[in-house]
Coordinates of C-alpha atoms and ligand atoms in Angstrom, one line a residue:
X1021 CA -6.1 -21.7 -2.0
X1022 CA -5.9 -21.6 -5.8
X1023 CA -5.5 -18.0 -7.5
X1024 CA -6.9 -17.2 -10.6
X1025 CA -5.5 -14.4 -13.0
X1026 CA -7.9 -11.8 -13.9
X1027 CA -7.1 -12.0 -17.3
X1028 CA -8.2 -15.5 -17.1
X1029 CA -5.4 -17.0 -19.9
X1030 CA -3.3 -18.5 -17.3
X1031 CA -3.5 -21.8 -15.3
X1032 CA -4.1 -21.3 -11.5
X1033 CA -1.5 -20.6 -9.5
X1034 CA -0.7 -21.6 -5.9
X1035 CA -0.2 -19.2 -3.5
X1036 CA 3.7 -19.8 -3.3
X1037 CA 3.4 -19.5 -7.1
X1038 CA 1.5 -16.0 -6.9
X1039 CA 3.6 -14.5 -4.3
X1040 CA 7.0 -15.4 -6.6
X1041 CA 6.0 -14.8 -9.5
X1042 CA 3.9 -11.3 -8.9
X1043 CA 2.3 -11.1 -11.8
X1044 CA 0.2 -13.8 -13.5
X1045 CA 2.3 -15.2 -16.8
X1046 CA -0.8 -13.4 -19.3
X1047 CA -0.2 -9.9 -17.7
X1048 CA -3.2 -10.5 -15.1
X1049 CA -3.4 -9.7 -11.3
X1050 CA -3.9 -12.9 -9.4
X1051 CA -7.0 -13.0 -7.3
X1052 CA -7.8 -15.7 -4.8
X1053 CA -10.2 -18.7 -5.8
X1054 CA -12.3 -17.8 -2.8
X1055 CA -13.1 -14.8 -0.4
X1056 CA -14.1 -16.7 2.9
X1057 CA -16.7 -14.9 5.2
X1058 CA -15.3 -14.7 8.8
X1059 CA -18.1 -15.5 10.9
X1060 CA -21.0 -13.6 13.1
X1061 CA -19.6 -14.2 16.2
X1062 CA -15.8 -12.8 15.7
X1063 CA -18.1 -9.6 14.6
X1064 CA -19.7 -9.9 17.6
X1065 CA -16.9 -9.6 19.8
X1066 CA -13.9 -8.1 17.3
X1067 CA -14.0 -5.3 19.7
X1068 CA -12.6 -7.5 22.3
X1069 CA -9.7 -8.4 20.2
X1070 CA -6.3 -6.9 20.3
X1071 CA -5.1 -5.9 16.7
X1072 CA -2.7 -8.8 15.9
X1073 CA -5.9 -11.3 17.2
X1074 CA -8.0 -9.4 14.6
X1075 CA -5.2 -9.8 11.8
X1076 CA -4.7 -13.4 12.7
X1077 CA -8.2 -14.3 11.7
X1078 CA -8.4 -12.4 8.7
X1079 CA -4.9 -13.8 7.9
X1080 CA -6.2 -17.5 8.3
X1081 CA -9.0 -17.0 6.2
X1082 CA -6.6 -16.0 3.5
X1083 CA -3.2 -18.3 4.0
X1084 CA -4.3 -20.5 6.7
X1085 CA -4.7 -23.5 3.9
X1086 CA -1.1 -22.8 2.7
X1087 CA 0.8 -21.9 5.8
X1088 CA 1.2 -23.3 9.1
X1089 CA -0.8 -21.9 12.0
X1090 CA 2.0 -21.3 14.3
X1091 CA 4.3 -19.9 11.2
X1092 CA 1.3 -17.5 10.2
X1093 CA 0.7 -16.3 13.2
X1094 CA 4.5 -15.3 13.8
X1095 CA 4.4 -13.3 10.6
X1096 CA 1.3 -11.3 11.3
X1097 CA 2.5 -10.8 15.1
X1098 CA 6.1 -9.8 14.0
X1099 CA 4.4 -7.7 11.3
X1100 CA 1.8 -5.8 13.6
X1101 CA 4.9 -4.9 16.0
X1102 CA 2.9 -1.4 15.7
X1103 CA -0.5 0.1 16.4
X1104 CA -2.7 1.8 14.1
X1105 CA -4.9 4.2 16.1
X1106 CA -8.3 5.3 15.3
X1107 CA -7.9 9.3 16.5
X1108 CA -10.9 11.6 16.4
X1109 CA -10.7 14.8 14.5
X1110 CA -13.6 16.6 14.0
X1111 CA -17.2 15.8 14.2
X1112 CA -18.1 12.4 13.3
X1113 CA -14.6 11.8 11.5
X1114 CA -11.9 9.5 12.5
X1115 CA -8.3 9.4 11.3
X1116 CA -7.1 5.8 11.2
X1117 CA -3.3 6.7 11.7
X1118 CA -1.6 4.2 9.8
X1119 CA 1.8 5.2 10.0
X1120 CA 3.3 4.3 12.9
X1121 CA 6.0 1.5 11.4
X1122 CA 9.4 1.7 10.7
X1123 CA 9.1 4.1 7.4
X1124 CA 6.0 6.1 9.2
X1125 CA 4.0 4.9 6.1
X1126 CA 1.0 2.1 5.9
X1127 CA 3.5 0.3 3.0
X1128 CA 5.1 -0.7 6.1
X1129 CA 2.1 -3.2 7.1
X1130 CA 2.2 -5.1 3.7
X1131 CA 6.0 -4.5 2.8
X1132 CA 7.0 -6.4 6.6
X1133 CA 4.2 -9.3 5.6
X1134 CA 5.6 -9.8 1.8
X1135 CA 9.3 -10.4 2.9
X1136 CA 8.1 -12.5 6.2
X1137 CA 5.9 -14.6 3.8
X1138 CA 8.5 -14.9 0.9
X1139 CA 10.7 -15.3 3.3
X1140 CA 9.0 -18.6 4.6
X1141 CA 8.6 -19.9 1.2
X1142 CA 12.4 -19.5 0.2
X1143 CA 13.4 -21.6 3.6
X1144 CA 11.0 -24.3 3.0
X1145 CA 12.0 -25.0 -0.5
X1146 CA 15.5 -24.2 -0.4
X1147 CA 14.7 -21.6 -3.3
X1148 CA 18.1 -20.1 -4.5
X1149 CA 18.5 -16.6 -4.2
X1150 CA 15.4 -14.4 -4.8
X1151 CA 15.7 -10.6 -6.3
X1152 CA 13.3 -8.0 -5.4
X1153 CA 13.4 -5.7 -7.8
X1154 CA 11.7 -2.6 -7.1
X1155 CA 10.9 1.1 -9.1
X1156 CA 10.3 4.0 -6.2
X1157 CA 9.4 7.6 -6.7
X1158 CA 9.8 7.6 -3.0
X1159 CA 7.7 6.0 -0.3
X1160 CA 7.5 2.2 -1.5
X1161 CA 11.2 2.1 -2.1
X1162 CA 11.6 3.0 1.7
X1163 CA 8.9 0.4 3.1
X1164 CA 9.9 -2.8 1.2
X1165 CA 13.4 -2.2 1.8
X1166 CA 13.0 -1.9 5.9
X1167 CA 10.2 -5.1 5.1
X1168 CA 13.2 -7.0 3.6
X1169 CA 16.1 -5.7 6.0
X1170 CA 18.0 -8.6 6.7
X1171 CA 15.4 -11.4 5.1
X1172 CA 17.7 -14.7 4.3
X1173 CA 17.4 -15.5 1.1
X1174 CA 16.2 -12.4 -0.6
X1175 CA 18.0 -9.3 -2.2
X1176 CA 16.4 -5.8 -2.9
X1177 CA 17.3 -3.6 -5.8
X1178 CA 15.8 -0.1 -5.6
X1179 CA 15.6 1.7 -7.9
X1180 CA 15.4 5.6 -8.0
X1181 CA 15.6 8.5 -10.1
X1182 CA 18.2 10.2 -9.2
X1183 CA 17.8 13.9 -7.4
X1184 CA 13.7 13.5 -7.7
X1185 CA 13.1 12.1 -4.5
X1186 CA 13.1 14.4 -1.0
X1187 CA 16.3 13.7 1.6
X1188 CA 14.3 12.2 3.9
X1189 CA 12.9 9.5 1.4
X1190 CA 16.2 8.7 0.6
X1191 CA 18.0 8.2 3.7
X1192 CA 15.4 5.4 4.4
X1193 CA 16.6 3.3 1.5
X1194 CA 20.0 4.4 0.9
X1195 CA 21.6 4.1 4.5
X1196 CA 20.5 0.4 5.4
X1197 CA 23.3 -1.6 3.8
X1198 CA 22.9 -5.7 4.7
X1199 CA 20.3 -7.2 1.6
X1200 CA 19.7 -3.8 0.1
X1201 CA 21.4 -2.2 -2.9
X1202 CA 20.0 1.3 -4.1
X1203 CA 20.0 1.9 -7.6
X1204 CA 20.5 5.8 -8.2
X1205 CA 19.0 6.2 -11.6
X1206 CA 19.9 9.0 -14.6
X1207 CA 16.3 9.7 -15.5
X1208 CA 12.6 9.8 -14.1
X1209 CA 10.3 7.1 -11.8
X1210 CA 8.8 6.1 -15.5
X1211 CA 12.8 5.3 -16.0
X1212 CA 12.7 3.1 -12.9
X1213 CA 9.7 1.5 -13.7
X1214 CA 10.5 0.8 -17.8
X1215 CA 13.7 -0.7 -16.1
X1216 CA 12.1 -3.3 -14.4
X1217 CA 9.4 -3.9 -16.3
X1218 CA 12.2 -4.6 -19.5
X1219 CA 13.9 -7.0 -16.3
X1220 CA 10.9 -9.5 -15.9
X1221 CA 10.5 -9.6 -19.7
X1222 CA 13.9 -10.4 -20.5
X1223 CA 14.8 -14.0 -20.7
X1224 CA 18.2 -14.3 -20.4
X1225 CA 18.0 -12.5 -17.2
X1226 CA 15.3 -14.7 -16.1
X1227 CA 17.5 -18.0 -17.0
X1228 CA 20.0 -16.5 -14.5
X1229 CA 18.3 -14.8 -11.9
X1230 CA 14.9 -15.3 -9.9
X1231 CA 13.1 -11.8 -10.2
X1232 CA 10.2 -10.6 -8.5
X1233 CA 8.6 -7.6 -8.0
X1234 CA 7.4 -6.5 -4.7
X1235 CA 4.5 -3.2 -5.3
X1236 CA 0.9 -4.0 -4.6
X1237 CA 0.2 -6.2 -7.7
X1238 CA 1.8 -8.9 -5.7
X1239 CA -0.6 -10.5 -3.4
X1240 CA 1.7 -10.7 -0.5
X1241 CA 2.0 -7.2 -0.2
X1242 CA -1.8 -6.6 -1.1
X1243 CA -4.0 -8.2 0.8
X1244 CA -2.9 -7.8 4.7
X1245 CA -3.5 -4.1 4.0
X1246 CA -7.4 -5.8 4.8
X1247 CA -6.1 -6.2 8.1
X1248 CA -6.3 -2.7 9.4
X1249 CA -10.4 -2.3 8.2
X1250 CA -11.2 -4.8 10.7
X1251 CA -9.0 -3.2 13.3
X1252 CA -10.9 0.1 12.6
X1253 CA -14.2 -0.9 12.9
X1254 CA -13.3 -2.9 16.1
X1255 CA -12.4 1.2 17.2
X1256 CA -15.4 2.6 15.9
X1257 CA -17.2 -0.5 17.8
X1258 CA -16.4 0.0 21.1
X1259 CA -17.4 3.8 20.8
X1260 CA -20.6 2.5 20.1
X1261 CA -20.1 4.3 16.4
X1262 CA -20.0 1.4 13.7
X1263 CA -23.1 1.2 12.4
X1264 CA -22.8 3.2 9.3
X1265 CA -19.6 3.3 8.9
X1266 CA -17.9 4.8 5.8
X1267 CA -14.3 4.3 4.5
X1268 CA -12.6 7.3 2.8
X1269 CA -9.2 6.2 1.3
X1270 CA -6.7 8.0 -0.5
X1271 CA -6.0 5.9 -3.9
X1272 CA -3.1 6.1 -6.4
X1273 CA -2.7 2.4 -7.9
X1274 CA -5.9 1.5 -5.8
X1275 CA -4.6 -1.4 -3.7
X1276 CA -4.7 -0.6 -0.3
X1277 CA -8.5 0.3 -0.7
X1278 CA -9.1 -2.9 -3.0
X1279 CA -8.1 -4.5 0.0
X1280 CA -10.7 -2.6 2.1
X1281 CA -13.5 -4.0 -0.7
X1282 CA -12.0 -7.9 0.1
X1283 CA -12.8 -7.1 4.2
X1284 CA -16.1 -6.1 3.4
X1285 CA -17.1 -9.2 0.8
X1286 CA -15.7 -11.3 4.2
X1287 CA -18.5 -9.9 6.0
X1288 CA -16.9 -6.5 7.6
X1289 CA -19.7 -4.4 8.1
X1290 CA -18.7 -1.3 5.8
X1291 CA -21.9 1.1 4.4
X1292 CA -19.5 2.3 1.7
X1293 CA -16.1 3.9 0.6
X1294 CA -14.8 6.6 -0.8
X1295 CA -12.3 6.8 -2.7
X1296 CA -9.9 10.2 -3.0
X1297 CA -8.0 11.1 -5.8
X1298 CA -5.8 14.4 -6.5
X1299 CA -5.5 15.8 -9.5
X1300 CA -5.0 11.9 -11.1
X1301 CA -8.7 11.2 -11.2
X1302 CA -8.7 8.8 -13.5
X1303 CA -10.8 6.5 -11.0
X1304 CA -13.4 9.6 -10.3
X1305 CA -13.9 9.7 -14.5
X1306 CA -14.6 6.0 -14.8
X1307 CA -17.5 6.2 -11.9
X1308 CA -19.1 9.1 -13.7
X1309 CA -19.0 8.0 -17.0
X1310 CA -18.2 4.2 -16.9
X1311 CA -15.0 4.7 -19.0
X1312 CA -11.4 3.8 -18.3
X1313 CA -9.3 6.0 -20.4
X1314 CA -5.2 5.9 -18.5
X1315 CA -3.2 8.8 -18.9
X1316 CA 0.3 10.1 -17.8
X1317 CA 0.6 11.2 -14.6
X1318 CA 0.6 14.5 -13.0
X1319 CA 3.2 16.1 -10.5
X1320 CA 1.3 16.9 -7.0
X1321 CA 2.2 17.8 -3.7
X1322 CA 0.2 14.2 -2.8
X1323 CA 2.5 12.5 -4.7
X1324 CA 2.4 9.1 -3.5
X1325 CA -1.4 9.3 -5.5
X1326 CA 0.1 10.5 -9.1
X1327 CA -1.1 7.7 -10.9
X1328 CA -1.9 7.2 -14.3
X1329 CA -3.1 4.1 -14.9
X1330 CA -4.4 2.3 -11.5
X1331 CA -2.8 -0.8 -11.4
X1332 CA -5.1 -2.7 -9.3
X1333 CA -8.2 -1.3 -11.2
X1334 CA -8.5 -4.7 -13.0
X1335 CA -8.8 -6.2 -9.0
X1336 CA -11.9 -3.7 -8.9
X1337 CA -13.3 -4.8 -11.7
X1338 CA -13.0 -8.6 -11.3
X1339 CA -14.6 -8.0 -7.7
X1340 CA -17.8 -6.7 -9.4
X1341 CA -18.1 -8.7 -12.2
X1342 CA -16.9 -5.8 -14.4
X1343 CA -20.1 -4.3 -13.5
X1344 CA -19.9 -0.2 -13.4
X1345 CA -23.3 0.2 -11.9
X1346 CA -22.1 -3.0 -9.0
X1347 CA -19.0 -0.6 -8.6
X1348 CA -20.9 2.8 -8.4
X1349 CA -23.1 1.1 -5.6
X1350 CA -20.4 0.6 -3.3
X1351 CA -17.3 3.2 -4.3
X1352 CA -17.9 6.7 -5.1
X1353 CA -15.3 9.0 -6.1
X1354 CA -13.7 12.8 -5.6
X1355 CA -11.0 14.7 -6.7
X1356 CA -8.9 17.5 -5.5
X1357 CA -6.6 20.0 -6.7
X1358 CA -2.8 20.9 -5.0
X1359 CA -4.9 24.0 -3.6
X1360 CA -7.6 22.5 -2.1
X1361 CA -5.1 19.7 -0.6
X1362 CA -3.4 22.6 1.3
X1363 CA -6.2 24.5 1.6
X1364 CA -7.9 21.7 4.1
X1365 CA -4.3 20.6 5.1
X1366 CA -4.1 24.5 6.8
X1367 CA -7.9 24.4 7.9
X1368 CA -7.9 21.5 9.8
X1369 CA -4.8 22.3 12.0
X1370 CA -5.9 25.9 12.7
X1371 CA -9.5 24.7 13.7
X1372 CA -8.3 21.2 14.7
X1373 CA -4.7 21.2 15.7
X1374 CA -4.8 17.4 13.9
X1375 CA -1.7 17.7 11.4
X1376 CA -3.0 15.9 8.2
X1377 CA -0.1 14.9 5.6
X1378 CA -1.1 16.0 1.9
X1379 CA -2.9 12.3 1.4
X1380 CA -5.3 12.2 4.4
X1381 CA -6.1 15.5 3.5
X1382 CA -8.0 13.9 0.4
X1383 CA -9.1 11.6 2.6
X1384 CA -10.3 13.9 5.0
X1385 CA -12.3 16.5 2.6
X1386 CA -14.0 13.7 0.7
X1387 CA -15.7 12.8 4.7
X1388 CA -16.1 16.7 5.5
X1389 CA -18.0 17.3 1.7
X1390 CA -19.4 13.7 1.4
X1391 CA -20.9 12.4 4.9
X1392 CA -24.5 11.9 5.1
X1393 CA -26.5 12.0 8.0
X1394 CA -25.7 9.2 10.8
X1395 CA -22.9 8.2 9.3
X1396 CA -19.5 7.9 10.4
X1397 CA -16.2 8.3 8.6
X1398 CA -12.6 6.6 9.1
X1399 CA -10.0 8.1 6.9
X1400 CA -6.8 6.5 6.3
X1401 CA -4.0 8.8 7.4
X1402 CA -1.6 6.9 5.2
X1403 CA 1.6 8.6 6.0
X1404 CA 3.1 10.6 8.5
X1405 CA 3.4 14.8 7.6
X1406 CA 6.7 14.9 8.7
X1407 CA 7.5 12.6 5.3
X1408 CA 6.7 15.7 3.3
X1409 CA 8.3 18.5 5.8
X1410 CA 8.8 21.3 3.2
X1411 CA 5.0 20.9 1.6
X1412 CA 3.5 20.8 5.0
X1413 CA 5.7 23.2 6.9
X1414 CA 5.3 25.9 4.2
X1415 CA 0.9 25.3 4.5
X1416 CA 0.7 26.1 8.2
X1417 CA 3.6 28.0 8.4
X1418 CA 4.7 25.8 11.3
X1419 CA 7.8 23.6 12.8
X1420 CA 6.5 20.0 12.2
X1421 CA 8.4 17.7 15.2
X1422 CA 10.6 14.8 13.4
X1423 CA 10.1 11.3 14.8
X1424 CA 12.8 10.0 16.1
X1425 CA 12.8 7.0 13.8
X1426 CA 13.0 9.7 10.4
X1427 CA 15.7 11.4 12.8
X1428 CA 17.6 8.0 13.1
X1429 CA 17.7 7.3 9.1
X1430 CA 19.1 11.0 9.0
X1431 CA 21.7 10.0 10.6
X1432 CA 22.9 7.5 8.4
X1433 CA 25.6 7.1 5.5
X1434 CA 23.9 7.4 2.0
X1435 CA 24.9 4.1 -0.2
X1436 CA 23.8 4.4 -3.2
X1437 CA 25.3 2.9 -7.2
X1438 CA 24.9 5.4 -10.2
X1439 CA 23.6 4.0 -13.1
X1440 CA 22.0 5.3 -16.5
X1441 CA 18.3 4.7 -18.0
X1442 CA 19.7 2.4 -20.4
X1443 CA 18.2 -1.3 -19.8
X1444 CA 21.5 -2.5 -21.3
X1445 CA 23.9 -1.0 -18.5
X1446 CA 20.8 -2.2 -16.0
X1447 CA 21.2 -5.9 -17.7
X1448 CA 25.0 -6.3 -17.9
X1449 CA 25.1 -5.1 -14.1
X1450 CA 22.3 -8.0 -13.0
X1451 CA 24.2 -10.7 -14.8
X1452 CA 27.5 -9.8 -13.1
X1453 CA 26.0 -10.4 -9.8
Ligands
PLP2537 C1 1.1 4.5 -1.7 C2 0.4 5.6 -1.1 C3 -0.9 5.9 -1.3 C4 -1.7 5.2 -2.4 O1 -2.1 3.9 -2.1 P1 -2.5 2.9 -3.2 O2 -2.6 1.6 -2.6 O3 -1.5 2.9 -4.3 O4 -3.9 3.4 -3.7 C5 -1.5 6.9 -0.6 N1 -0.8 7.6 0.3 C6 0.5 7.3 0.6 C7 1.2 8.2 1.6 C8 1.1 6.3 -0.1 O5 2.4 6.1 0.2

């Protein structure tokens, strides 16, 4: 399989290229040549299928040409080492509960797939030393470091601003020694992020070192997050429910429901989708008015979604032939302020007793405002609540039980190196390595 960028300036790329490289030498997203359409009769009987089946097809129809069967098929069954349950919570709306992996987050799904893949690329071509370089406000940080734990071949720099990130967040990044060094940064996420961006620009660093970058611009990391779709309507299936089913997902740079919109061009009966901002709505502007106008983000208590400028928006647009009437079809939009978040966040677990974390809750309302008549909805629950304790517990004035796995990274030492916001101290410390 060939990818394309989506700025179209830059010759095709090969998969191995794509997944090195991240992003596309003119600044574009890569996008595959192709989306294959799985056919009728896995639909037919998906619902037969065990999770890591289902991701095995829709994992062939992506890599198959570029990977080995028996190779891909590890990586998707060593990815999947977890379920992601569809759960009922009220009415005709389902919570797909995607955070039962390692960092209780669905990052874990294409953060585990990324390294695995990488990982397979760096053996088979004897690639020197890779380095991950990666910005965190908190949650990504914590699932592409556990992906990476102890990958040959590949090191992971983290990078975090220093004191803005909850305890919990950073025991998952800071305590796993091995492959991973955390970068405690002097300054804020857009600090982190200007850091590494200035890294892949610079070319003496890139004579020296092989940088990549492992958030969901990178295709590795982007599209496995399809896998789960299929899983959910093979749910929704065998409760005789699928029919009309609609997709509510929680967006801040917009890839894990881009990847939703490549299941459904491979045939995945989906009616439509929803996507739920907070108060960073640039998405919800663009669908009403057909403008794209980025801003700086804004501080919520869902703030995994405090996004200014959707990264993967250009994926959207290139699916739809930069059509905003094609888009408006299929994706409609809402928004929701830090009081409504906690306002259904507290409803739903008095009336309920389903614990929603500050994202599903999005999720959820846009379903409870938006469903129409014989439809069903599947939220993604995107993270567990217990990764925002303080916000959650001070909503329903409630204990909220730990996990034992966020009990076990509490446990551990916190290793972290200090460094300032200057790209010079950031530089000299990459070339000494
Ligand atoms: C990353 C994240 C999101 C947003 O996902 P995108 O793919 O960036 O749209 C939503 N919820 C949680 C908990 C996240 O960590």
């Amino acid at each position: 399989m060939k990818y394309y960028s989506t700025n179209k300036q830059a010759a095709m790329a090969s998969l191995q290229e794509a997944v090195v490289k991240g992003l596309a030498s003119d600044k574009g997203l890569f996008m595959p040549e192709t989306i294959k359409t799985l056919p009728n009769e896995f639909f037919e009987n998906i619902e037969t299928l065990s999770f890591q089946e289902i991701a095995y097809r829709v994992a062939d129809a992506f890599f198959g040409e570029d990977v080995p069967a028996d190779t891909l098929k590890e990586i998707v069954y060593d990815t999947l080492s977890f379920d992601t349950p569809l759960v009922p919570v009220a009415g005709n709306i389902y919570s797909l509960e995607l955070f039962h992996g390692p960092t209780l987050a669905f990052k874990d799904v294409g953060g585990r797939f990324m390294a695995r893949l990488l990982g397979y690329f760096i053996r088979k071509e004897g690639l020197k030393n890779v380095n991950v370089l990666v910005a965190t406000s908190g949650d990504t940080g914590s699932a592409v470091a556990n992906g990476f734990l102890g990958v040959e071949g590949i090191h992971v720099y983290v990078l975090y601003p220093k004191g803005k990130v909850s305890e919990i967040q950073e025991k998952q990044f800071t305590t796993l020694g091995q492959n991973i060094t955390s970068l405690e940064i002097d300054g804020t996420f857009d600090d982190c992020q200007a850091l590494v961006k200035s890294a892949f620009m610079d070319e003496e660093l890139n004579k020296h070192l092989l940088l990549t970058s492992a958030n969901s611009i990178n295709v590795a990391r982007f599209l496995p997050q399809a896998f789960y779709y299929f899983y959910a309507y093979a749910q929704l299936k065998k409760l005789g429910k699928a029919d009309k089913m609609v997709i509510s997902v929680p967006s801040g740079n917009f890839g894990n429901i881009t990847a939703g919109l490549f299941g459904k061009q491979m045939g995945l009966p989906i009616s439509r989708f929803i996507a739920a901002n907070n108060k960073n709505d640039i998405f919800y502007q663009y669908l009403q008015t057909g403008k794209y106008n980025p801003r700086p983000s804004i501080a919520t208590i869902a703030n995994a979604m405090d996004v200014g400028d959707p990264s993967n928006f250009a994926r959207v647009l290139d699916l739809y032939g930069h059509s905003h009437s094609a888009i408006s079809a299929e994706i409609t939009g809402t928004t929701y302020s830090d009081e409504q978040i906690r306002e259904t966040l507290q409803s739903v677990y008095q009336e309920t007793h389903y614990l929603l974390d500050p994202h599903g809750a999005c999720g959820y309302r846009a379903l409870k405002e938006g469903l129409k008549d014989g439809e069903v909805g599947v939220f993604l629950e995107t993270a567990h609540p217990a990764k925002f304790l303080e916000t959650v517990e001070g909503i329903i004035h409630d204990k909220v039980t730990i996990p034992v796995k966020l009990q076990e990274f509490m446990k551990g030492e916190k290793k972290s190196l200090e460094m300032s916001k200057d790209f010079a101290d950031f530089k000299s410390y990459l070339l000494s390595l």
